[in-house]
Amino acid sequence: MSYKDKYKLRDEMYGANIRDIRVNVSEQNLNSVFKESPVYYQVVDVDSNDKYDLQITDNSDAKDTKDFIAPFHSSIIAGRTVEWKNDKWIVIHYDENSEVYKSGILRKCLSTLKWLDSAGDVQETWFTYTTTALSNFGIQDGKIINLDNERRQLTIQNNTHTSLFTKGRRFVFDGRAWKISAIDRLEDNLIYLVLDADAIDPSKDNVELRIADYVKPNYSIQLDQTNISLKVGDTFIPSVTVTNNGTPLLSPTLSFVSSDPDICTVDELGLITGISDGQATVTVGYKDVYMIIEVTISVVESHNYSVMINGDTTITKSKSKSYNCVFCDNGTEVHISGLFRLTDLNGNSTSSAIITSQSNNACSVRGDSIGYVLLHVESDDGLISSSKQIQIKSAI
């Protein structure tokens, strides 16, 4: 490889300027010895089970707070809750300013908040006490908050469920009830809560489960149809509504099971497909509540149309005879309108006979000269037809 090629390769690997080169070299050097440090640990994300490589050191301000650094390309961010040394820790600060590594602060979690979501499912998130008070408390940044026994300030992860918190939501922890009085969502991925002490209400607070305003779920499933009939190959999707204590749930996760997949199948979205003639049931479920749909599948009969012309095969010259036609489907007479016409035996127009009248699938044919003609009949759409040969005979 020429020197020119070596410089090109170097530029592709490290960048074209001195600063980029030094940043990349520093990052590679750090990564190469990162796991050799005595303060290296691998922590596990409580929610996703992702693993993060960290170097964790003591924080001089508080024993329950740790500083850490992570490789530059680590996916750890503020708000992540991790398990380390059998305890849960939340990332309360994260700094991405360095181009070689990332740094942050972990704080030890004390317990969890538990609540029922709108679907009646129990949700839970870890929390730690906040060390930076909201501005209206006048507490200096970086100091542990010493609030009175009637107020707590918590830091929690900002996620799909906690983002729905509003003032007034209640929780039970530390053997007491608490109510949100202030919410701060200004920092990415974190929520700061101020909770005031509230009285336990035995009629609605479940202290054992640590859930305030606990209402036992009461699920119900409503179907638009409980009996359906399909042809083989036809499909149907039932309309399903699930309620919890009378309140409809948004996008509930349903289960669908066919009692006989040889008769009908059903997929995870509830699409029922007729497979063969017979009867089966489809069970719709949500948690431990189920409803049954009775399904009847019938075979689609194929059409086999035909038409027959009734009447004599001979007509005496200058005389007339009547003819009629009957349409059938699989041998059963059906009502279809037909139209008669005459040709010679080659399908060309003829003067040997003439249709003098026709209506209601019947016609009258008069023989005008000796010979043979074909009497044709067709359905209105021309898909069903038949012919009958007629001889025009001499009167002598």
Tab-separated table of C-alpha atoms in Angstrom:
chain	number	residue	atom	x	y	z
A	1	MET	CA	0.000	0.000	0.000
A	2	SER	CA	1.419	3.406	-0.973
A	3	TYR	CA	1.859	6.241	1.561
A	4	LYS	CA	-0.911	8.120	-0.221
A	5	ASP	CA	-3.286	5.195	0.221
A	6	LYS	CA	-2.289	4.915	3.887
A	7	TYR	CA	-3.133	8.594	4.479
A	8	LYS	CA	-6.490	8.164	2.731
A	9	LEU	CA	-7.259	5.161	4.930
A	10	ARG	CA	-6.233	7.097	8.020
A	11	ASP	CA	-8.509	10.012	7.054
A	12	GLU	CA	-11.445	7.644	6.546
A	13	MET	CA	-10.865	6.071	9.976
A	14	TYR	CA	-10.033	9.135	12.101
A	15	GLY	CA	-11.222	12.212	10.239
A	16	ALA	CA	-9.441	14.750	8.173
A	17	ASN	CA	-8.277	17.180	10.916
A	18	ILE	CA	-6.068	16.933	13.992
A	19	ARG	CA	-8.910	17.471	16.477
A	20	ASP	CA	-11.010	14.663	14.979
A	21	ILE	CA	-7.985	12.382	15.082
A	22	ARG	CA	-7.316	13.100	18.749
A	23	VAL	CA	-10.985	12.686	19.706
A	24	ASN	CA	-11.185	9.312	17.968
A	25	VAL	CA	-7.877	8.124	19.404
A	26	SER	CA	-8.926	9.186	22.921
A	27	GLU	CA	-12.245	7.413	22.582
A	28	GLN	CA	-10.574	4.227	21.352
A	29	ASN	CA	-8.011	4.358	24.157
A	30	LEU	CA	-10.731	4.811	26.766
A	31	ASN	CA	-12.815	1.951	25.341
A	32	SER	CA	-9.817	-0.376	25.261
A	33	VAL	CA	-9.200	-0.073	29.021
A	34	PHE	CA	-12.693	0.868	30.208
A	35	LYS	CA	-13.538	-2.580	31.601
A	36	GLU	CA	-10.167	-2.951	33.283
A	37	SER	CA	-10.912	-0.235	35.821
A	38	PRO	CA	-11.565	-1.354	39.444
A	39	VAL	CA	-14.695	0.827	39.415
A	40	TYR	CA	-16.111	-0.782	36.268
A	41	TYR	CA	-19.562	-2.352	36.604
A	42	GLN	CA	-22.225	-3.609	34.252
A	43	VAL	CA	-25.688	-2.462	35.333
A	44	VAL	CA	-29.040	-3.714	34.050
A	45	ASP	CA	-31.977	-1.554	32.946
A	46	VAL	CA	-34.977	-2.467	35.141
A	47	ASP	CA	-37.486	-1.883	32.335
A	48	SER	CA	-35.732	-3.119	29.170
A	49	ASN	CA	-33.074	-5.474	30.598
A	50	ASP	CA	-30.487	-3.624	28.511
A	51	LYS	CA	-26.974	-3.718	29.953
A	52	TYR	CA	-24.829	-0.610	30.376
A	53	ASP	CA	-21.079	-0.467	30.959
A	54	LEU	CA	-20.289	2.151	33.630
A	55	GLN	CA	-17.444	3.300	35.822
A	56	ILE	CA	-19.121	4.227	39.120
A	57	THR	CA	-17.478	6.321	41.823
A	58	ASP	CA	-18.627	7.815	45.117
A	59	ASN	CA	-20.201	11.259	45.191
A	60	SER	CA	-18.833	13.495	47.930
A	61	ASP	CA	-22.216	15.135	48.616
A	62	ALA	CA	-24.268	12.086	49.619
A	63	LYS	CA	-23.651	8.381	50.189
A	64	ASP	CA	-26.758	7.421	48.213
A	65	THR	CA	-25.536	9.332	45.150
A	66	LYS	CA	-22.917	8.005	42.721
A	67	ASP	CA	-21.057	9.587	39.828
A	68	PHE	CA	-20.483	7.576	36.675
A	69	ILE	CA	-18.963	7.750	33.242
A	70	ALA	CA	-20.015	5.676	30.220
A	71	PRO	CA	-18.562	5.109	26.743
A	72	PHE	CA	-19.584	7.830	24.297
A	73	HIS	CA	-21.901	5.524	22.355
A	74	SER	CA	-23.685	4.153	25.435
A	75	SER	CA	-27.498	4.273	25.206
A	76	ILE	CA	-28.019	5.152	28.865
A	77	ILE	CA	-29.893	8.448	29.394
A	78	ALA	CA	-31.471	10.430	32.216
A	79	GLY	CA	-34.484	8.734	33.746
A	80	ARG	CA	-33.223	5.192	33.246
A	81	THR	CA	-33.697	2.996	36.314
A	82	VAL	CA	-30.921	0.416	36.713
A	83	GLU	CA	-30.072	-2.382	39.113
A	84	TRP	CA	-26.631	-2.281	40.694
A	85	LYS	CA	-25.454	-4.266	43.718
A	86	ASN	CA	-28.996	-5.493	44.399
A	87	ASP	CA	-30.374	-1.954	44.644
A	88	LYS	CA	-32.316	0.185	42.194
A	89	TRP	CA	-30.775	3.480	41.027
A	90	ILE	CA	-32.203	6.203	38.817
A	91	VAL	CA	-30.117	8.371	36.477
A	92	ILE	CA	-30.916	11.880	37.742
A	93	HIS	CA	-28.361	13.684	35.586
A	94	TYR	CA	-26.646	12.976	32.293
A	95	ASP	CA	-24.039	15.025	30.449
A	96	GLU	CA	-23.283	14.489	26.751
A	97	ASN	CA	-20.946	17.439	26.289
A	98	SER	CA	-17.816	15.305	26.032
A	99	GLU	CA	-17.042	13.704	22.681
A	100	VAL	CA	-14.979	10.944	24.326
A	101	TYR	CA	-17.258	9.739	27.106
A	102	LYS	CA	-20.544	10.559	28.829
A	103	SER	CA	-20.979	11.288	32.520
A	104	GLY	CA	-23.875	11.327	34.924
A	105	ILE	CA	-25.239	10.863	38.419
A	106	LEU	CA	-27.092	7.899	39.917
A	107	ARG	CA	-29.294	8.200	42.978
A	108	LYS	CA	-30.479	5.234	44.995
A	109	CYS	CA	-34.211	4.499	44.815
A	110	LEU	CA	-36.126	4.235	48.064
A	111	SER	CA	-39.366	2.561	47.026
A	112	THR	CA	-42.005	2.556	44.315
A	113	LEU	CA	-45.200	4.368	43.523
A	114	LYS	CA	-48.088	2.059	42.586
A	115	TRP	CA	-51.387	2.961	40.977
A	116	LEU	CA	-54.175	1.650	38.763
A	117	ASP	CA	-54.211	2.893	35.183
A	118	SER	CA	-57.389	3.526	33.180
A	119	ALA	CA	-57.486	-0.137	32.127
A	120	GLY	CA	-57.419	-1.308	35.740
A	121	ASP	CA	-53.852	-2.621	35.478
A	122	VAL	CA	-51.406	-2.064	38.317
A	123	GLN	CA	-48.507	0.187	37.288
A	124	GLU	CA	-45.365	0.790	39.312
A	125	THR	CA	-42.357	3.082	39.057
A	126	TRP	CA	-39.278	3.543	41.253
A	127	PHE	CA	-38.637	6.855	42.977
A	128	THR	CA	-35.933	8.663	44.878
A	129	TYR	CA	-36.081	11.811	46.964
A	130	THR	CA	-35.175	14.949	45.054
A	131	THR	CA	-32.112	16.949	46.086
A	132	THR	CA	-32.960	19.992	43.990
A	133	ALA	CA	-36.104	21.649	45.258
A	134	LEU	CA	-38.614	23.421	43.127
A	135	SER	CA	-37.939	27.135	43.044
A	136	ASN	CA	-40.788	28.071	45.365
A	137	PHE	CA	-39.126	26.171	48.226
A	138	GLY	CA	-36.004	28.319	48.138
A	139	ILE	CA	-33.673	25.356	48.716
A	140	GLN	CA	-30.120	25.659	47.428
A	141	ASP	CA	-29.243	23.413	44.497
A	142	GLY	CA	-27.306	20.276	45.345
A	143	LYS	CA	-28.542	20.065	48.935
A	144	ILE	CA	-30.671	17.310	50.406
A	145	ILE	CA	-34.197	18.529	50.990
A	146	ASN	CA	-35.345	18.404	54.578
A	147	LEU	CA	-39.065	18.804	54.177
A	148	ASP	CA	-41.405	18.439	57.095
A	149	ASN	CA	-43.202	15.180	57.750
A	150	GLU	CA	-46.228	16.381	55.780
A	151	ARG	CA	-44.483	16.799	52.405
A	152	ARG	CA	-42.223	14.740	50.141
A	153	GLN	CA	-40.485	15.655	46.874
A	154	LEU	CA	-39.736	12.754	44.546
A	155	THR	CA	-37.876	12.173	41.298
A	156	ILE	CA	-39.323	9.551	38.947
A	157	GLN	CA	-38.870	8.406	35.385
A	158	ASN	CA	-40.936	10.185	32.741
A	159	ASN	CA	-42.586	7.425	30.698
A	160	THR	CA	-45.867	6.625	28.962
A	161	HIS	CA	-47.669	5.978	32.248
A	162	THR	CA	-46.133	8.588	34.554
A	163	SER	CA	-46.592	11.325	31.954
A	164	LEU	CA	-50.343	11.051	32.651
A	165	PHE	CA	-49.990	12.099	36.301
A	166	THR	CA	-51.995	15.165	37.298
A	167	LYS	CA	-52.364	17.162	40.462
A	168	GLY	CA	-54.496	15.392	43.015
A	169	ARG	CA	-53.455	11.846	42.145
A	170	ARG	CA	-52.921	9.899	45.331
A	171	PHE	CA	-50.436	7.193	46.335
A	172	VAL	CA	-49.711	5.038	49.349
A	173	PHE	CA	-46.145	4.505	50.576
A	174	ASP	CA	-44.310	4.616	53.883
A	175	GLY	CA	-47.581	3.509	55.486
A	176	ARG	CA	-49.248	6.809	54.594
A	177	ALA	CA	-51.313	8.365	51.837
A	178	TRP	CA	-49.879	11.166	49.689
A	179	LYS	CA	-51.368	13.502	47.098
A	180	ILE	CA	-49.586	15.300	44.239
A	181	SER	CA	-49.574	19.069	44.796
A	182	ALA	CA	-47.001	20.073	42.143
A	183	ILE	CA	-45.464	18.544	38.995
A	184	ASP	CA	-42.313	19.656	37.171
A	185	ARG	CA	-41.632	18.103	33.732
A	186	LEU	CA	-39.096	20.657	32.513
A	187	GLU	CA	-36.198	18.186	32.490
A	188	ASP	CA	-36.084	15.520	29.781
A	189	ASN	CA	-36.992	11.978	30.874
A	190	LEU	CA	-37.528	12.982	34.519
A	191	ILE	CA	-40.512	14.177	36.523
A	192	TYR	CA	-40.270	15.964	39.861
A	193	LEU	CA	-43.278	15.530	42.134
A	194	VAL	CA	-44.241	17.322	45.317
A	195	LEU	CA	-46.611	15.255	47.450
A	196	ASP	CA	-48.504	16.367	50.523
A	197	ALA	CA	-49.596	13.986	53.248
A	198	ASP	CA	-53.207	12.881	52.997
A	199	ALA	CA	-55.440	10.816	55.235
A	200	ILE	CA	-55.858	7.107	54.537
A	201	ASP	CA	-59.413	6.368	53.406
A	202	PRO	CA	-60.170	2.737	54.304
A	203	SER	CA	-63.131	2.709	51.924
A	204	LYS	CA	-60.984	3.252	48.824
A	205	ASP	CA	-57.275	2.965	49.760
A	206	ASN	CA	-55.672	-0.483	49.668
A	207	VAL	CA	-52.797	-0.154	52.126
A	208	GLU	CA	-51.746	-3.780	51.666
A	209	LEU	CA	-51.280	-3.313	47.906
A	210	ARG	CA	-50.016	0.265	48.436
A	211	ILE	CA	-52.560	1.587	45.958
A	212	ALA	CA	-54.671	4.651	46.698
A	213	ASP	CA	-58.165	5.041	45.256
A	214	TYR	CA	-58.198	1.333	44.543
A	215	VAL	CA	-61.211	0.101	42.603
A	216	LYS	CA	-61.337	-3.616	41.926
A	217	PRO	CA	-61.405	-4.139	38.149
A	218	ASN	CA	-64.716	-5.324	36.730
A	219	TYR	CA	-64.223	-6.106	33.060
A	220	SER	CA	-66.978	-6.722	30.543
A	221	ILE	CA	-66.906	-7.600	26.827
A	222	GLN	CA	-69.613	-6.470	24.398
A	223	LEU	CA	-69.895	-7.883	20.854
A	224	ASP	CA	-71.857	-6.431	17.956
A	225	GLN	CA	-72.787	-9.995	16.888
A	226	THR	CA	-72.736	-13.279	18.768
A	227	ASN	CA	-74.004	-15.417	15.846
A	228	ILE	CA	-72.599	-15.132	12.331
A	229	SER	CA	-72.993	-17.125	9.116
A	230	LEU	CA	-70.272	-17.156	6.476
A	231	LYS	CA	-69.598	-18.882	3.194
A	232	VAL	CA	-66.367	-20.781	2.713
A	233	GLY	CA	-63.684	-18.191	1.964
A	234	ASP	CA	-65.659	-15.276	3.433
A	235	THR	CA	-64.201	-13.213	6.284
A	236	PHE	CA	-65.613	-11.233	9.198
A	237	ILE	CA	-64.137	-9.033	11.939
A	238	PRO	CA	-66.346	-8.635	15.026
A	239	SER	CA	-66.665	-5.265	16.717
A	240	VAL	CA	-65.515	-5.697	20.328
A	241	THR	CA	-65.864	-3.216	23.184
A	242	VAL	CA	-64.221	-3.827	26.557
A	243	THR	CA	-65.229	-1.831	29.616
A	244	ASN	CA	-63.812	-1.610	33.131
A	245	ASN	CA	-66.477	-0.666	35.649
A	246	GLY	CA	-68.506	0.709	32.747
A	247	THR	CA	-65.715	2.803	31.222
A	248	PRO	CA	-64.617	1.729	27.701
A	249	LEU	CA	-60.929	0.818	27.381
A	250	LEU	CA	-58.818	2.206	24.565
A	251	SER	CA	-57.057	-0.453	22.465
A	252	PRO	CA	-57.419	-3.400	24.852
A	253	THR	CA	-55.240	-6.432	24.088
A	254	LEU	CA	-57.701	-9.165	23.087
A	255	SER	CA	-57.309	-12.880	22.500
A	256	PHE	CA	-59.194	-14.844	19.841
A	257	VAL	CA	-59.416	-18.648	19.703
A	258	SER	CA	-61.310	-20.879	17.246
A	259	SER	CA	-62.792	-24.101	18.616
A	260	ASP	CA	-62.190	-25.861	15.263
A	261	PRO	CA	-59.652	-24.346	12.832
A	262	ASP	CA	-60.790	-26.883	10.211
A	263	ILE	CA	-64.160	-25.083	10.154
A	264	CYS	CA	-63.022	-21.482	10.683
A	265	THR	CA	-59.795	-19.752	11.625
A	266	VAL	CA	-59.251	-16.506	13.517
A	267	ASP	CA	-56.072	-14.430	13.653
A	268	GLU	CA	-54.683	-12.216	16.414
A	269	LEU	CA	-56.689	-9.243	15.111
A	270	GLY	CA	-59.991	-11.157	15.237
A	271	LEU	CA	-60.343	-11.809	11.475
A	272	ILE	CA	-62.583	-14.884	11.135
A	273	THR	CA	-62.257	-16.885	7.885
A	274	GLY	CA	-64.598	-19.648	6.733
A	275	ILE	CA	-62.651	-22.829	5.878
A	276	SER	CA	-65.195	-25.633	5.427
A	277	ASP	CA	-68.848	-26.493	5.954
A	278	GLY	CA	-69.809	-26.814	9.634
A	279	GLN	CA	-70.216	-25.014	12.963
A	280	ALA	CA	-67.608	-23.721	15.411
A	281	THR	CA	-67.156	-21.048	18.055
A	282	VAL	CA	-64.705	-18.183	18.402
A	283	THR	CA	-63.815	-17.198	21.972
A	284	VAL	CA	-62.970	-13.534	22.542
A	285	GLY	CA	-61.032	-12.892	25.739
A	286	TYR	CA	-59.670	-10.029	27.787
A	287	LYS	CA	-57.748	-11.015	30.894
A	288	ASP	CA	-60.103	-13.501	32.638
A	289	VAL	CA	-63.325	-12.426	30.869
A	290	TYR	CA	-64.586	-14.243	27.761
A	291	MET	CA	-67.421	-14.074	25.221
A	292	ILE	CA	-68.435	-16.639	22.589
A	293	ILE	CA	-69.301	-16.064	18.929
A	294	GLU	CA	-71.269	-18.890	17.280
A	295	VAL	CA	-70.030	-19.368	13.710
A	296	THR	CA	-71.796	-21.293	10.926
A	297	ILE	CA	-69.880	-21.931	7.708
A	298	SER	CA	-71.637	-23.122	4.544
A	299	VAL	CA	-70.283	-24.218	1.177
A	300	VAL	CA	-70.655	-21.815	-1.704
A	301	GLU	CA	-72.680	-23.585	-4.423
A	302	SER	CA	-71.318	-23.132	-7.924
A	303	HIS	CA	-73.827	-22.168	-10.610
A	304	ASN	CA	-74.468	-24.548	-13.498
A	305	TYR	CA	-76.915	-22.839	-15.813
A	306	SER	CA	-78.653	-24.460	-18.785
A	307	VAL	CA	-81.607	-23.763	-21.077
A	308	MET	CA	-83.840	-26.161	-23.009
A	309	ILE	CA	-86.123	-25.373	-25.995
A	310	ASN	CA	-89.407	-27.293	-25.969
A	311	GLY	CA	-91.383	-27.908	-29.196
A	312	ASP	CA	-91.646	-30.055	-32.339
A	313	THR	CA	-88.707	-30.662	-34.618
A	314	THR	CA	-90.824	-30.192	-37.778
A	315	ILE	CA	-93.113	-27.502	-39.165
A	316	THR	CA	-95.310	-27.835	-42.221
A	317	LYS	CA	-94.644	-25.174	-44.811
A	318	SER	CA	-96.890	-22.125	-44.338
A	319	LYS	CA	-97.878	-23.342	-40.885
A	320	SER	CA	-96.805	-22.084	-37.455
A	321	LYS	CA	-95.866	-23.848	-34.240
A	322	SER	CA	-95.187	-22.642	-30.710
A	323	TYR	CA	-91.935	-23.101	-28.747
A	324	ASN	CA	-90.864	-22.199	-25.229
A	325	CYS	CA	-87.667	-22.349	-23.219
A	326	VAL	CA	-86.860	-23.233	-19.605
A	327	PHE	CA	-83.733	-22.008	-17.756
A	328	CYS	CA	-82.271	-24.105	-14.925
A	329	ASP	CA	-79.454	-23.804	-12.359
A	330	ASN	CA	-78.107	-27.183	-11.232
A	331	GLY	CA	-81.316	-28.758	-12.549
A	332	THR	CA	-83.640	-26.355	-10.723
A	333	GLU	CA	-85.781	-24.032	-12.810
A	334	VAL	CA	-84.902	-20.366	-12.392
A	335	HIS	CA	-86.478	-17.217	-13.743
A	336	ILE	CA	-84.281	-15.859	-16.522
A	337	SER	CA	-85.535	-14.038	-19.620
A	338	GLY	CA	-84.594	-15.423	-23.031
A	339	LEU	CA	-84.528	-14.080	-26.590
A	340	PHE	CA	-85.248	-16.272	-29.661
A	341	ARG	CA	-83.769	-15.962	-33.165
A	342	LEU	CA	-83.512	-18.081	-36.352
A	343	THR	CA	-80.534	-18.976	-38.584
A	344	ASP	CA	-79.695	-21.575	-41.218
A	345	LEU	CA	-77.600	-24.585	-40.192
A	346	ASN	CA	-74.401	-22.539	-40.713
A	347	GLY	CA	-75.512	-19.752	-38.434
A	348	ASN	CA	-76.388	-17.326	-41.215
A	349	SER	CA	-79.676	-15.496	-41.681
A	350	THR	CA	-82.464	-17.525	-43.248
A	351	SER	CA	-85.706	-16.997	-45.146
A	352	SER	CA	-86.963	-20.550	-44.636
A	353	ALA	CA	-88.802	-19.578	-41.467
A	354	ILE	CA	-89.742	-16.508	-39.435
A	355	ILE	CA	-90.530	-15.791	-35.789
A	356	THR	CA	-93.929	-14.187	-35.881
A	357	SER	CA	-94.096	-13.368	-32.135
A	358	GLN	CA	-92.287	-13.937	-28.863
A	359	SER	CA	-92.823	-13.048	-25.182
A	360	ASN	CA	-92.420	-14.617	-21.736
A	361	ASN	CA	-89.839	-17.150	-22.983
A	362	ALA	CA	-92.163	-18.408	-25.730
A	363	CYS	CA	-92.335	-17.794	-29.458
A	364	SER	CA	-94.254	-18.731	-32.611
A	365	VAL	CA	-92.345	-19.900	-35.701
A	366	ARG	CA	-93.838	-20.080	-39.254
A	367	GLY	CA	-92.278	-22.223	-41.974
A	368	ASP	CA	-91.987	-20.397	-45.310
A	369	SER	CA	-89.909	-22.715	-47.498
A	370	ILE	CA	-88.747	-26.314	-47.377
A	371	GLY	CA	-85.427	-26.846	-45.587
A	372	TYR	CA	-83.792	-26.790	-42.151
A	373	VAL	CA	-83.398	-23.948	-39.678
A	374	LEU	CA	-81.911	-23.499	-36.193
A	375	LEU	CA	-84.013	-21.925	-33.486
A	376	HIS	CA	-81.689	-20.240	-30.945
A	377	VAL	CA	-82.403	-18.869	-27.487
A	378	GLU	CA	-80.070	-16.789	-25.296
A	379	SER	CA	-80.293	-15.187	-21.871
A	380	ASP	CA	-80.271	-11.399	-21.716
A	381	ASP	CA	-76.557	-11.350	-20.877
A	382	GLY	CA	-75.761	-13.863	-23.644
A	383	LEU	CA	-74.046	-16.272	-21.241
A	384	ILE	CA	-76.646	-19.044	-21.435
A	385	SER	CA	-77.781	-20.380	-24.828
A	386	SER	CA	-79.132	-23.364	-26.692
A	387	SER	CA	-80.317	-24.321	-30.203
A	388	LYS	CA	-82.913	-26.603	-31.711
A	389	GLN	CA	-82.929	-27.886	-35.306
A	390	ILE	CA	-86.312	-27.645	-37.071
A	391	GLN	CA	-87.263	-29.119	-40.451
A	392	ILE	CA	-89.662	-27.226	-42.717
A	393	LYS	CA	-91.648	-29.923	-44.528
A	394	SER	CA	-93.887	-29.892	-47.588
A	395	ALA	CA	-97.596	-30.030	-46.958
A	396	ILE	CA	-97.919	-32.809	-49.626
